[in-house]
Short mmCIF file of C-alpha atoms in Angstrom, two decimals:
data_model
loop_
_atom_site.label_atom_id
_atom_site.label_comp_id
_atom_site.label_asym_id
_atom_site.label_seq_id
_atom_site.Cartn_x
_atom_site.Cartn_y
_atom_site.Cartn_z
CA MET A 124 -14.56 25.74 -25.77
CA GLU A 125 -15.29 27.12 -22.30
CA THR A 126 -14.30 30.69 -21.56
CA ILE A 127 -11.88 31.61 -18.81
CA LEU A 128 -14.65 33.00 -16.61
CA GLU A 129 -16.72 29.83 -17.07
CA GLN A 130 -13.71 27.70 -16.13
CA GLN A 131 -13.25 29.82 -13.01
CA ARG A 132 -16.90 29.41 -12.09
CA SER A 133 -16.64 25.65 -12.63
CA TYR A 134 -13.55 25.38 -10.40
CA HIS A 135 -15.25 27.48 -7.69
CA GLU A 136 -18.27 25.16 -7.82
CA GLU A 137 -16.04 22.10 -7.65
CA ARG A 138 -14.18 23.47 -4.62
CA GLU A 139 -17.42 24.25 -2.78
CA ARG A 140 -18.99 20.89 -3.55
CA THR A 141 -15.78 19.07 -2.62
CA MET A 142 -15.54 20.94 0.68
CA ASP A 143 -19.18 20.16 1.46
CA ALA A 144 -18.64 16.47 0.64
CA MET A 145 -15.55 16.34 2.90
CA VAL A 146 -17.49 17.87 5.81
CA LYS A 147 -20.33 15.37 5.40
CA GLU A 148 -17.84 12.50 5.11
CA ILE A 149 -16.16 13.52 8.37
CA LEU A 150 -19.47 13.94 10.22
CA ASN A 151 -20.83 10.62 8.96
CA LYS A 152 -20.62 7.89 11.62
CA LYS A 153 -18.65 4.77 10.69
CA THR A 154 -19.89 1.44 11.94
CA GLY A 155 -16.88 -0.77 11.25
CA HIS A 156 -13.18 -1.02 10.46
CA ARG A 157 -13.72 -1.61 6.74
CA GLU A 158 -16.08 1.33 6.41
CA THR A 159 -13.62 3.59 8.26
CA ILE A 160 -10.78 2.76 5.85
CA ASN A 161 -13.01 3.25 2.79
CA ALA A 162 -14.22 6.58 4.17
CA ASP A 163 -10.64 7.75 4.73
CA HIS A 164 -9.74 6.90 1.14
CA ARG A 165 -12.79 8.78 -0.16
CA LEU A 166 -11.80 11.73 1.99
CA LYS A 167 -8.23 11.57 0.67
CA ASN A 168 -9.48 11.60 -2.93
CA LEU A 169 -11.74 14.58 -2.21
CA HIS A 170 -8.87 16.44 -0.56
CA ASP A 171 -6.58 15.82 -3.54
CA ARG A 172 -9.32 17.01 -5.86
CA TYR A 173 -9.80 20.18 -3.81
CA ILE A 174 -6.05 20.94 -3.93
CA GLU A 175 -5.91 20.34 -7.69
CA SER A 176 -8.88 22.64 -8.32
CA SER A 177 -7.34 25.35 -6.13
CA ILE A 178 -4.04 25.17 -8.04
CA ARG A 179 -5.77 25.47 -11.41
CA LEU A 180 -7.96 28.30 -10.15
CA LYS A 181 -4.91 30.17 -8.88
CA GLU A 182 -3.24 29.82 -12.29
CA LEU A 183 -6.32 31.28 -13.99
CA TYR A 184 -6.39 34.26 -11.60
CA GLU A 185 -2.68 34.92 -12.12
CA ASP A 186 -3.44 35.30 -15.84
CA LYS A 187 0.15 34.98 -17.02
CA ASP A 188 -0.88 34.92 -20.70
CA GLY A 189 -3.38 37.82 -20.37
CA ILE A 190 -6.34 35.92 -21.82
CA ARG A 191 -8.59 36.58 -18.81
CA LYS A 192 -7.90 40.31 -18.99
CA GLU A 193 -8.76 40.38 -22.69
CA GLU A 194 -11.99 38.45 -22.06
CA ILE A 195 -13.12 40.86 -19.33
CA ALA A 196 -12.27 43.81 -21.57
CA ALA A 197 -14.36 42.33 -24.40
CA LEU A 198 -17.36 41.88 -22.07
CA SER A 199 -17.15 45.35 -20.53
CA GLY A 200 -16.08 47.25 -23.66
CA PRO A 201 -18.16 49.45 -26.01
CA ASN A 202 -19.23 46.41 -28.10
CA GLU A 203 -20.60 44.20 -25.35
CA PHE A 204 -23.75 43.34 -27.30
CA GLN A 205 -21.67 42.29 -30.29
CA GLU A 206 -19.64 40.03 -28.03
CA PHE A 207 -22.84 38.60 -26.55
CA TYR A 208 -24.33 37.68 -29.92
CA ALA A 209 -20.99 36.27 -31.11
CA ARG A 210 -20.91 33.90 -28.14
CA LEU A 211 -24.56 33.03 -28.63
CA LYS A 212 -23.76 32.13 -32.23
CA GLN A 213 -20.92 29.87 -31.07
CA ILE A 214 -23.23 28.07 -28.65
CA LYS A 215 -25.88 27.50 -31.34
CA GLU A 216 -23.24 26.31 -33.78
CA PHE A 217 -21.89 23.83 -31.21
CA HIS A 218 -25.34 22.36 -30.55
CA ARG A 219 -26.06 22.17 -34.28
CA LYS A 220 -22.90 20.10 -34.82
CA HIS A 221 -23.49 17.99 -31.69
CA PRO A 222 -27.27 17.58 -31.34
CA ASN A 223 -27.03 14.51 -29.09
CA GLU A 224 -24.40 15.92 -26.77
CA ILE A 225 -25.34 15.26 -23.13
CA CYS A 226 -23.96 17.45 -20.38
CA VAL A 227 -23.86 15.71 -17.01
CA PRO A 228 -23.94 18.30 -14.23
CA MET A 229 -21.40 18.11 -11.45
CA SER A 230 -24.17 17.59 -8.91
CA VAL A 231 -24.87 14.09 -10.27
CA GLU A 232 -21.36 12.91 -9.44
CA PHE A 233 -21.55 14.18 -5.88
CA GLU A 234 -25.03 12.67 -5.45
CA GLU A 235 -23.49 9.27 -6.28
CA LEU A 236 -20.85 9.87 -3.61
CA ALA A 237 -23.60 10.75 -1.14
CA LYS A 238 -25.42 7.48 -1.90
CA ILE A 239 -22.25 5.48 -1.28
CA ARG A 240 -21.66 7.38 1.95
CA GLU A 241 -25.22 6.83 3.22
CA ASN A 242 -25.46 3.20 2.08
CA PRO A 243 -21.97 1.68 2.45
CA SER A 244 -23.36 -1.86 2.21
CA GLU A 245 -24.28 -1.26 -1.46
CA ASP A 246 -20.76 -0.12 -2.35
CA TYR A 247 -19.12 -2.98 -4.25
CA THR A 248 -15.97 -1.07 -5.10
CA THR A 249 -12.79 -1.50 -3.07
CA PRO A 250 -10.58 1.61 -3.10
CA VAL A 251 -7.64 -0.38 -1.72
CA GLU A 252 -6.50 -4.00 -1.86
CA PHE A 253 -5.40 -6.13 1.11
CA THR A 254 -4.16 -9.71 1.33
CA ASP A 255 -6.14 -12.37 3.18
CA GLU A 256 -3.53 -12.35 5.95
CA GLU A 257 -3.99 -8.60 6.51
CA GLY A 258 -7.73 -8.87 7.15
CA TYR A 259 -8.51 -5.55 5.39
CA GLY A 260 -5.92 -3.64 7.39
CA LYS A 261 -6.40 -5.27 10.80
CA TYR A 262 -3.14 -7.22 10.76
CA LEU A 263 0.34 -7.12 9.24
CA ASP A 264 1.52 -9.60 6.62
CA LEU A 265 5.32 -9.76 7.05
CA HIS A 266 5.87 -13.27 5.69
CA GLU A 267 8.02 -12.10 2.76
CA CYS A 268 10.16 -9.92 5.02
CA TYR A 269 10.43 -12.81 7.47
CA GLU A 270 11.78 -15.07 4.71
CA LYS A 271 14.40 -12.46 3.84
CA TYR A 272 15.34 -12.04 7.50
CA ILE A 273 15.95 -15.71 8.27
CA ASN A 274 18.07 -16.03 5.10
CA LEU A 275 20.54 -13.37 6.26
CA LYS A 276 23.98 -14.74 7.11
CA GLY A 277 24.83 -14.92 10.79
CA ILE A 278 21.24 -14.23 11.94
CA GLU A 279 19.65 -16.48 14.53
CA LYS A 280 16.72 -18.49 13.12
CA ILE A 281 13.48 -17.62 14.89
CA ASP A 282 9.80 -18.35 14.35
CA TYR A 283 7.32 -15.92 12.80
CA ILE A 284 5.68 -14.90 16.07
CA THR A 285 9.04 -13.96 17.59
CA TYR A 286 9.93 -12.05 14.43
CA LEU A 287 6.77 -9.96 14.75
CA SER A 288 7.95 -8.89 18.21
CA ILE A 289 11.54 -8.00 17.27
CA PHE A 290 11.50 -7.00 13.60
CA ASP A 291 12.22 -3.39 14.60
CA HIS A 292 15.06 -4.35 17.01
CA LEU A 293 17.64 -3.62 14.33
CA PHE A 294 20.06 -2.28 16.92
CA ASP A 295 20.57 -5.84 18.20
CA ILE A 296 22.17 -6.93 14.92
CA PRO A 297 25.99 -6.53 14.95
CA ARG A 298 27.43 -3.85 12.70
CA GLU A 299 29.60 -6.33 10.79
CA ARG A 300 26.44 -8.23 9.75
CA LYS A 301 24.89 -5.17 8.11
CA ASN A 302 25.99 -5.79 4.53
CA SER A 303 24.27 -5.38 1.15
CA ASP A 304 21.83 -8.26 1.83
CA TYR A 305 20.85 -6.63 5.09
CA ARG A 306 20.31 -3.32 3.31
CA ASN A 307 18.02 -5.02 0.78
CA TYR A 308 16.10 -6.60 3.65
CA ILE A 309 15.45 -3.36 5.54
CA ARG A 310 14.51 -1.64 2.28
CA ALA A 311 11.91 -4.32 1.63
CA LEU A 312 10.67 -3.98 5.22
CA LEU A 313 10.44 -0.20 4.94
CA THR A 314 8.64 -0.45 1.58
CA TYR A 315 6.01 -2.76 3.06
CA LEU A 316 5.47 -0.61 6.16
CA LYS A 317 5.09 2.55 4.07
CA ASP A 318 2.66 0.82 1.72
CA PHE A 319 0.64 -0.62 4.60
CA VAL A 320 0.40 2.76 6.37
CA ASN A 321 -0.61 4.39 3.07
CA ARG A 322 -3.42 1.87 2.70
CA VAL A 323 -4.63 1.91 6.31
CA LYS A 324 -4.05 5.62 7.08
CA PRO A 325 -4.31 7.45 3.73
CA LEU A 326 -4.73 10.83 5.44
CA MET A 327 -1.34 10.65 7.15
CA ASP A 328 1.38 12.86 5.65
CA GLN A 329 4.16 10.34 5.07
CA ALA A 330 6.52 12.93 3.60
CA GLN A 331 6.39 14.93 6.85
CA GLU A 332 6.88 11.78 8.94
CA MET A 333 9.94 10.80 6.90
CA ALA A 334 11.38 14.32 7.06
CA THR A 335 10.95 14.41 10.85
CA ALA A 336 12.56 10.98 11.18
CA HIS A 337 15.49 12.06 9.01
CA GLN A 338 16.08 15.23 11.03
CA ASP A 339 16.07 13.28 14.30
CA PHE A 340 18.41 10.73 12.73
CA LEU A 341 20.94 13.39 11.68
CA LYS A 342 21.03 14.81 15.21
CA GLN A 343 21.53 11.38 16.78
CA TRP A 344 24.12 10.39 14.15
CA GLU A 345 26.21 13.50 14.76
CA SER A 346 26.08 13.01 18.51
CA GLY A 347 26.77 9.26 18.23
CA THR A 348 23.59 8.26 20.11
CA PHE A 349 21.75 6.51 17.27
CA PRO A 350 20.78 2.96 18.37
CA GLY A 351 23.09 0.28 17.03
CA TRP A 352 25.63 2.73 15.59
CA PRO A 353 27.83 4.07 18.42
CA LYS A 354 30.37 6.66 17.43
CA GLU A 355 33.83 5.23 16.85
CA THR A 356 36.00 6.40 19.69
CA GLY A 357 39.76 6.56 19.92
CA GLY A 358 42.57 8.78 21.09
CA ALA A 359 42.73 12.29 19.73
CA LEU A 360 46.23 11.69 18.44
CA THR A 361 45.21 8.57 16.53
CA ASN A 362 42.44 10.38 14.71
CA VAL A 363 44.05 13.70 13.91
CA GLY A 364 47.78 12.98 14.04
CA ALA A 365 50.32 14.99 16.01
CA HIS A 366 53.82 15.94 14.94
CA LEU A 367 56.70 14.57 16.96
CA ASP A 368 60.06 16.31 17.46
CA LEU A 369 62.68 13.67 16.52
CA SER A 370 65.68 15.74 17.67
CA ALA A 371 65.27 14.41 21.20
CA PHE A 372 65.69 10.78 20.06
CA SER A 373 68.98 9.20 19.09
CA SER A 374 67.71 5.76 17.97
CA TRP A 375 64.51 4.08 16.89
CA GLU A 376 64.53 2.02 20.09
CA GLU A 377 63.84 5.20 22.06
CA LEU A 378 60.93 5.96 19.70
CA ALA A 379 59.54 2.48 20.29
CA SER A 380 59.13 3.29 23.96
CA LEU A 381 56.34 5.78 23.04
CA GLY A 382 53.93 3.02 22.05
CA LEU A 383 51.92 2.13 18.98
CA ASP A 384 49.28 4.88 19.21
CA ARG A 385 51.78 7.74 19.55
CA LEU A 386 53.90 6.48 16.66
CA LYS A 387 50.78 6.06 14.52
CA SER A 388 49.68 9.65 15.15
CA ALA A 389 53.16 10.95 14.28
CA LEU A 390 53.24 8.94 11.04
CA MET A 391 49.73 10.16 10.11
CA ALA A 392 50.80 13.76 10.69
CA LEU A 393 53.62 13.26 8.14
CA GLY A 394 51.38 11.41 5.69
CA LEU A 395 53.36 8.17 6.00
CA LYS A 396 52.18 4.60 6.26
CA CYS A 397 51.09 3.94 9.82
CA GLY A 398 50.70 0.13 9.82
CA GLY A 399 53.05 -2.64 10.92
CA THR A 400 54.58 -3.69 14.19
CA LEU A 401 55.99 -1.39 16.87
CA GLU A 402 59.56 -1.81 15.60
CA GLU A 403 58.55 -1.16 11.95
CA ARG A 404 56.72 2.03 12.87
CA ALA A 405 59.60 3.28 14.97
CA GLN A 406 62.16 2.57 12.22
CA ARG A 407 59.94 4.18 9.58
CA LEU A 408 59.51 7.32 11.65
CA PHE A 409 63.19 7.54 12.67
CA SER A 410 64.27 7.27 9.01
CA THR A 411 62.71 10.70 8.36
CA LYS A 412 64.94 12.43 10.92
CA GLY A 413 66.94 15.20 9.24
CA GLN A 414 65.42 14.46 5.78
CA THR A 415 64.07 17.34 3.69
CA ALA A 416 62.17 15.08 1.26
CA LEU A 417 60.22 11.98 2.20
CA ASP A 418 60.77 8.62 0.55
CA LYS A 419 57.84 7.92 -1.83
CA SER A 420 57.76 4.27 -0.77
CA LEU A 421 56.91 5.36 2.77
CA VAL A 422 54.08 7.76 1.81
CA ALA A 423 50.59 6.41 2.49
CA LYS A 424 48.19 5.98 -0.40
CA LYS A 425 45.23 8.37 -0.57
CA GLY A 426 42.81 5.64 -1.53
CA GLY A 427 42.51 4.51 2.07
CA ASN A 428 40.80 7.71 3.13
CA LYS A 429 38.41 7.47 0.21
CA ALA A 430 37.54 3.87 1.08
CA LYS A 431 36.98 4.83 4.71
CA ALA A 432 34.75 7.74 3.68
CA SER A 433 32.80 5.46 1.34
CA THR A 434 32.30 2.88 4.09
CA LEU A 435 31.17 5.58 6.51
CA GLN A 436 28.65 6.91 3.98
CA ARG A 437 27.32 3.41 3.35
CA HIS A 438 26.84 2.88 7.08
CA LYS A 439 25.08 6.21 7.33
CA ASP A 440 22.69 5.29 4.51
CA ILE A 441 21.82 2.01 6.21
CA ALA A 442 21.26 3.78 9.53
CA ALA A 443 19.00 6.34 7.79
CA ILE A 444 16.80 3.51 6.50
CA GLU A 445 16.71 2.00 10.00
CA ALA A 446 15.54 5.35 11.40
CA GLN A 447 12.56 5.33 9.03
CA VAL A 448 11.80 1.72 9.94
CA TYR A 449 11.72 2.73 13.63
CA ARG A 450 9.35 5.58 12.79
CA PHE A 451 6.86 3.50 10.83
CA SER A 452 7.08 0.62 13.32
CA ASN A 453 5.96 3.04 16.00
CA ILE A 454 3.02 4.08 13.80
CA VAL A 455 1.79 0.49 13.35
CA SER A 456 2.50 -0.57 16.94
CA SER A 457 -1.19 -1.21 17.74
CA THR A 458 -1.63 -3.20 14.53
CA ARG A 459 1.44 -5.27 15.36
CA ALA A 460 0.03 -6.16 18.78
CA SER A 461 -3.22 -7.31 17.12
CA THR A 462 -1.20 -9.31 14.59
CA ILE A 463 0.78 -11.12 17.30
CA GLU A 464 -2.43 -11.97 19.12
CA ASN A 465 -4.09 -13.20 15.91
CA VAL A 466 -1.11 -15.34 14.81
CA THR A 467 -0.76 -16.81 18.31
CA ARG A 468 -4.45 -17.70 18.42
CA ARG A 469 -4.31 -19.36 15.01
CA ALA A 470 -1.14 -21.26 15.91
CA ALA A 471 -2.73 -22.52 19.14
CA ARG A 472 -5.82 -23.71 17.26
CA ALA A 473 -3.70 -25.44 14.63
CA ALA A 474 -1.59 -27.08 17.34
CA GLY A 475 -4.72 -28.47 18.99
CA GLU A 476 -5.95 -29.89 15.71
CA ARG A 477 -2.57 -31.48 15.02
CA ARG A 478 -2.55 -33.01 18.50
CA ASP A 479 -5.98 -34.56 17.96
CA GLU A 480 -4.93 -35.91 14.58
CA SER A 481 -1.75 -37.40 16.03
CA ASP A 482 -3.73 -39.17 18.76
CA GLU A 483 -6.14 -40.61 16.19
CA GLU A 484 -3.22 -41.61 14.00
CA SER A 485 -1.49 -43.47 16.82
CA GLU A 486 -4.69 -45.38 17.68
CA GLY A 487 -5.34 -46.15 14.01
CA SER A 488 -1.79 -47.37 13.45
CA VAL A 489 -2.10 -49.90 16.28
CA ALA A 490 -5.36 -51.21 14.86
CA ALA A 491 -3.91 -51.37 11.38
CA ASP A 492 -0.91 -53.40 12.58
CA LEU A 493 -3.25 -55.92 14.14
CA ASP A 494 -5.50 -56.23 11.10
CA SER A 495 -3.21 -56.49 8.10
CA ASP A 496 0.15 -55.78 6.63
CA ASP A 497 0.82 -52.18 5.49
CA ASP A 498 2.57 -53.32 2.32
CA GLU A 499 -0.56 -54.92 0.87
CA VAL A 500 -2.60 -53.10 -1.80
CA PRO A 501 -5.93 -52.03 -0.22
CA TYR A 502 -9.09 -53.67 -1.53
CA ASN A 503 -11.26 -50.88 -2.99
CA PRO A 504 -13.91 -52.16 -5.43
CA LYS A 505 -16.18 -49.09 -5.03
CA ASN A 506 -13.29 -46.66 -5.72
CA LEU A 507 -13.76 -44.85 -2.40
CA PRO A 508 -11.47 -41.96 -1.34
CA LEU A 509 -8.45 -42.97 0.70
CA GLY A 510 -8.11 -41.91 4.31
CA TRP A 511 -5.09 -40.76 6.31
CA ASP A 512 -3.86 -44.36 6.58
CA GLY A 513 -3.91 -44.95 2.83
CA LYS A 514 -6.99 -47.19 3.02
CA PRO A 515 -10.52 -46.51 1.72
CA ILE A 516 -12.80 -44.69 4.09
CA PRO A 517 -15.93 -46.50 5.32
CA TYR A 518 -18.82 -46.53 2.88
CA TRP A 519 -21.25 -45.12 5.45
CA LEU A 520 -18.90 -42.13 5.94
CA TYR A 521 -18.66 -41.78 2.17
CA LYS A 522 -22.48 -41.58 1.94
CA LEU A 523 -22.79 -39.36 5.02
CA HIS A 524 -20.64 -36.60 3.54
CA GLY A 525 -22.39 -36.91 0.19
CA LEU A 526 -19.17 -37.74 -1.65
CA ASN A 527 -21.15 -39.93 -4.04
CA ILE A 528 -22.81 -36.79 -5.45
CA SER A 529 -20.87 -34.81 -8.08
CA TYR A 530 -21.41 -31.14 -8.82
CA SER A 531 -20.14 -29.55 -12.01
CA CYS A 532 -19.52 -25.79 -12.38
CA GLU A 533 -19.40 -24.36 -15.90
CA ILE A 534 -17.90 -21.08 -14.63
CA CYS A 535 -14.92 -23.03 -13.24
CA GLY A 536 -14.32 -24.69 -16.62
CA ASN A 537 -16.68 -27.65 -15.96
CA TYR A 538 -14.65 -28.62 -12.91
CA THR A 539 -16.29 -31.36 -10.85
CA TYR A 540 -16.64 -31.15 -7.06
CA LYS A 541 -17.31 -34.15 -4.84
CA GLY A 542 -19.86 -33.55 -2.10
CA PRO A 543 -22.00 -30.53 -1.16
CA LYS A 544 -19.43 -29.18 1.31
CA ALA A 545 -16.69 -28.84 -1.33
CA PHE A 546 -19.24 -27.47 -3.78
CA GLN A 547 -20.42 -24.71 -1.42
CA ARG A 548 -16.86 -23.86 -0.40
CA HIS A 549 -15.63 -23.46 -3.99
CA PHE A 550 -17.69 -20.29 -4.56
CA ALA A 551 -15.24 -18.39 -2.36
CA GLU A 552 -12.12 -20.03 -3.78
CA TRP A 553 -9.76 -18.78 -6.45
CA ARG A 554 -10.99 -20.96 -9.34
CA HIS A 555 -14.56 -19.68 -9.22
CA ALA A 556 -13.44 -16.09 -8.57
CA HIS A 557 -11.13 -16.27 -11.60
CA GLY A 558 -13.96 -17.55 -13.79
CA MET A 559 -16.27 -14.73 -12.65
CA ARG A 560 -13.52 -12.19 -13.27
CA CYS A 561 -13.05 -13.52 -16.83
CA LEU A 562 -16.78 -12.98 -17.42
CA GLY A 563 -16.53 -9.40 -16.13
CA ILE A 564 -18.87 -10.11 -13.20
CA PRO A 565 -18.13 -9.31 -9.54
CA ASN A 566 -18.07 -12.41 -7.33
CA THR A 567 -20.65 -11.18 -4.80
CA ALA A 568 -23.32 -12.91 -2.74
CA HIS A 569 -25.89 -12.31 -5.49
CA PHE A 570 -24.30 -15.10 -7.55
CA ALA A 571 -24.22 -17.78 -4.86
CA ASN A 572 -25.08 -21.27 -6.20
CA VAL A 573 -24.98 -20.01 -9.82
CA THR A 574 -22.85 -22.39 -11.88
CA GLN A 575 -23.98 -21.76 -15.48
CA ILE A 576 -22.39 -18.96 -17.50
CA GLU A 577 -25.70 -18.09 -19.15
CA ASP A 578 -27.48 -17.78 -15.80
CA ALA A 579 -24.70 -15.63 -14.36
CA LEU A 580 -24.75 -13.24 -17.32
CA ALA A 581 -28.55 -12.99 -17.22
CA LEU A 582 -28.52 -12.26 -13.47
CA TRP A 583 -25.76 -9.64 -13.94
CA GLU A 584 -27.83 -7.90 -16.66
CA LYS A 585 -30.85 -7.95 -14.37
CA ILE A 586 -28.87 -6.40 -11.50
CA LYS A 587 -27.46 -3.72 -13.81
CA ASN A 588 -30.93 -2.90 -15.16
CA GLN A 589 -32.27 -2.72 -11.62
CA LYS A 590 -29.50 -0.33 -10.62
CA GLU A 591 -30.12 1.69 -13.79
CA ASN A 592 -33.84 2.00 -12.99
CA GLU A 593 -33.03 3.27 -9.51
CA ARG A 594 -30.92 6.10 -10.88
CA PHE A 595 -32.27 9.63 -10.95
CA VAL A 596 -33.87 10.57 -14.31
CA ALA A 597 -34.58 14.27 -14.57
CA GLU A 598 -37.47 13.96 -17.05
CA ASN A 599 -39.46 11.57 -14.84
CA ASP A 600 -38.29 12.38 -11.32
CA GLU A 601 -37.94 16.19 -11.44
CA GLU A 602 -41.23 17.84 -10.38
CA PHE A 603 -42.72 21.11 -11.66
CA GLU A 604 -45.72 23.11 -10.50
CA ASP A 605 -48.02 25.09 -12.81
CA SER A 606 -49.89 28.27 -12.00
CA GLN A 607 -52.82 26.34 -10.52
CA GLY A 608 -50.65 24.36 -8.14
CA ASN A 609 -50.72 21.06 -10.03
CA VAL A 610 -47.53 19.02 -9.62
CA VAL A 611 -46.35 17.17 -12.72
CA ASN A 612 -43.04 15.77 -13.87
CA ARG A 613 -40.66 17.64 -16.10
CA LYS A 614 -41.61 15.87 -19.35
CA THR A 615 -45.35 16.53 -18.89
CA TYR A 616 -44.70 20.12 -17.91
CA GLU A 617 -42.65 20.82 -21.04
CA ASP A 618 -45.31 19.14 -23.27
CA LEU A 619 -48.07 21.30 -21.76
CA LYS A 620 -45.94 24.38 -22.04
CA ARG A 621 -45.24 23.80 -25.76
CA GLN A 622 -48.98 23.29 -26.37
CA GLY A 623 -49.82 26.49 -24.52
CA LEU A 624 -52.07 24.76 -22.01
CA LEU A 625 -50.41 26.30 -18.93
#
């Protein structure tokens, strides 16, 4: 068991090495978008490690249980030599019980980090996962949120590109449309934006961003300037209620001349029901003239105020989520612009391909009508693949694309691929990647054109052995110098020293 002072020394070393690694990571030049994101995640992990070490070191210095004070007293007391030999005995006893125990110094771990930092192309680990649509953090993937949006009741159906431009225009949606389904939608949208920002910008303090957005929201909500949620306005009498002196009125018809709003405020001031027509309100109010006790049937129920307060709180919660969506939308504004450009470019390319296919289809349909009837079964003695028109493709085209050649992949479960183009493409598809993952092998470029399980395992062992041989081995790679200036490795130096030849 390590002593308190040794633990403190270890935490101090870890803090210094972590700080040094963070400085080198910041000064290291990044050559691409992927490398920048990976470097930010490494920096975030180092920062978290530094904070954790500092917290533990602070707890040891506070010494709430008094163990550190007792340890220092034992080392500096009158029996310091006794304490020294007692600890030496513990160390020998530990190594006697664990003769093969290997202690890996902390420097080895940070040397591995330095290798990854200096040679990012050899780093096969991915600290964060992105979908294919996101392009490793270059674009947004809001397809799931888009599906939820277009399924909301009363919402105009728009295409995906338009949605990317207006998904943060929540203030354009009417208040009566913002129900529970809408709340679930904006929660899903906020969850995705927070997760995307956490993956692309791991160094950003999201808690501070959310706190700032909430504070700004509270100010705008109180002042009634929050977008999409204007403050409900009305007469002062209708909101607060004002008492009315009935002694000046001799009939309810005279009260009716005051209008609906004034009668409502007077009824609210007395705690009576304030609904109904103008005549009903006037009669209800006039019936209280000269009465010391109010009729219970005329008293308003208290549940209405509770329901109104509950509705107001629900609206406030929805608006608070919208405020956070506005905040994170502003953070990813540049990424959204790149996404719109990328989706537009892909849509334009797909539209061009569809146009070419439609032209070919129209020409082919005319030729097919002239040749034969569409209802006839096509003649296909060579079992050729069918084309877009449901008829076999020409044999010369079948031979040109090499579709007569079959390729079998054992890693894919002996799945057969027709033609070299499909065979080469399948190495990057899900079936082959799943097979490699089941074998515990990364699907990298080293295993291109490898289809046999035995060959893949042998190549993976060879790569691992090669990586193992490149690792630093202290006995062979650490150099020592004797008194005559001869440089030898550590193992030779220790052998010569034991033999007394130095």
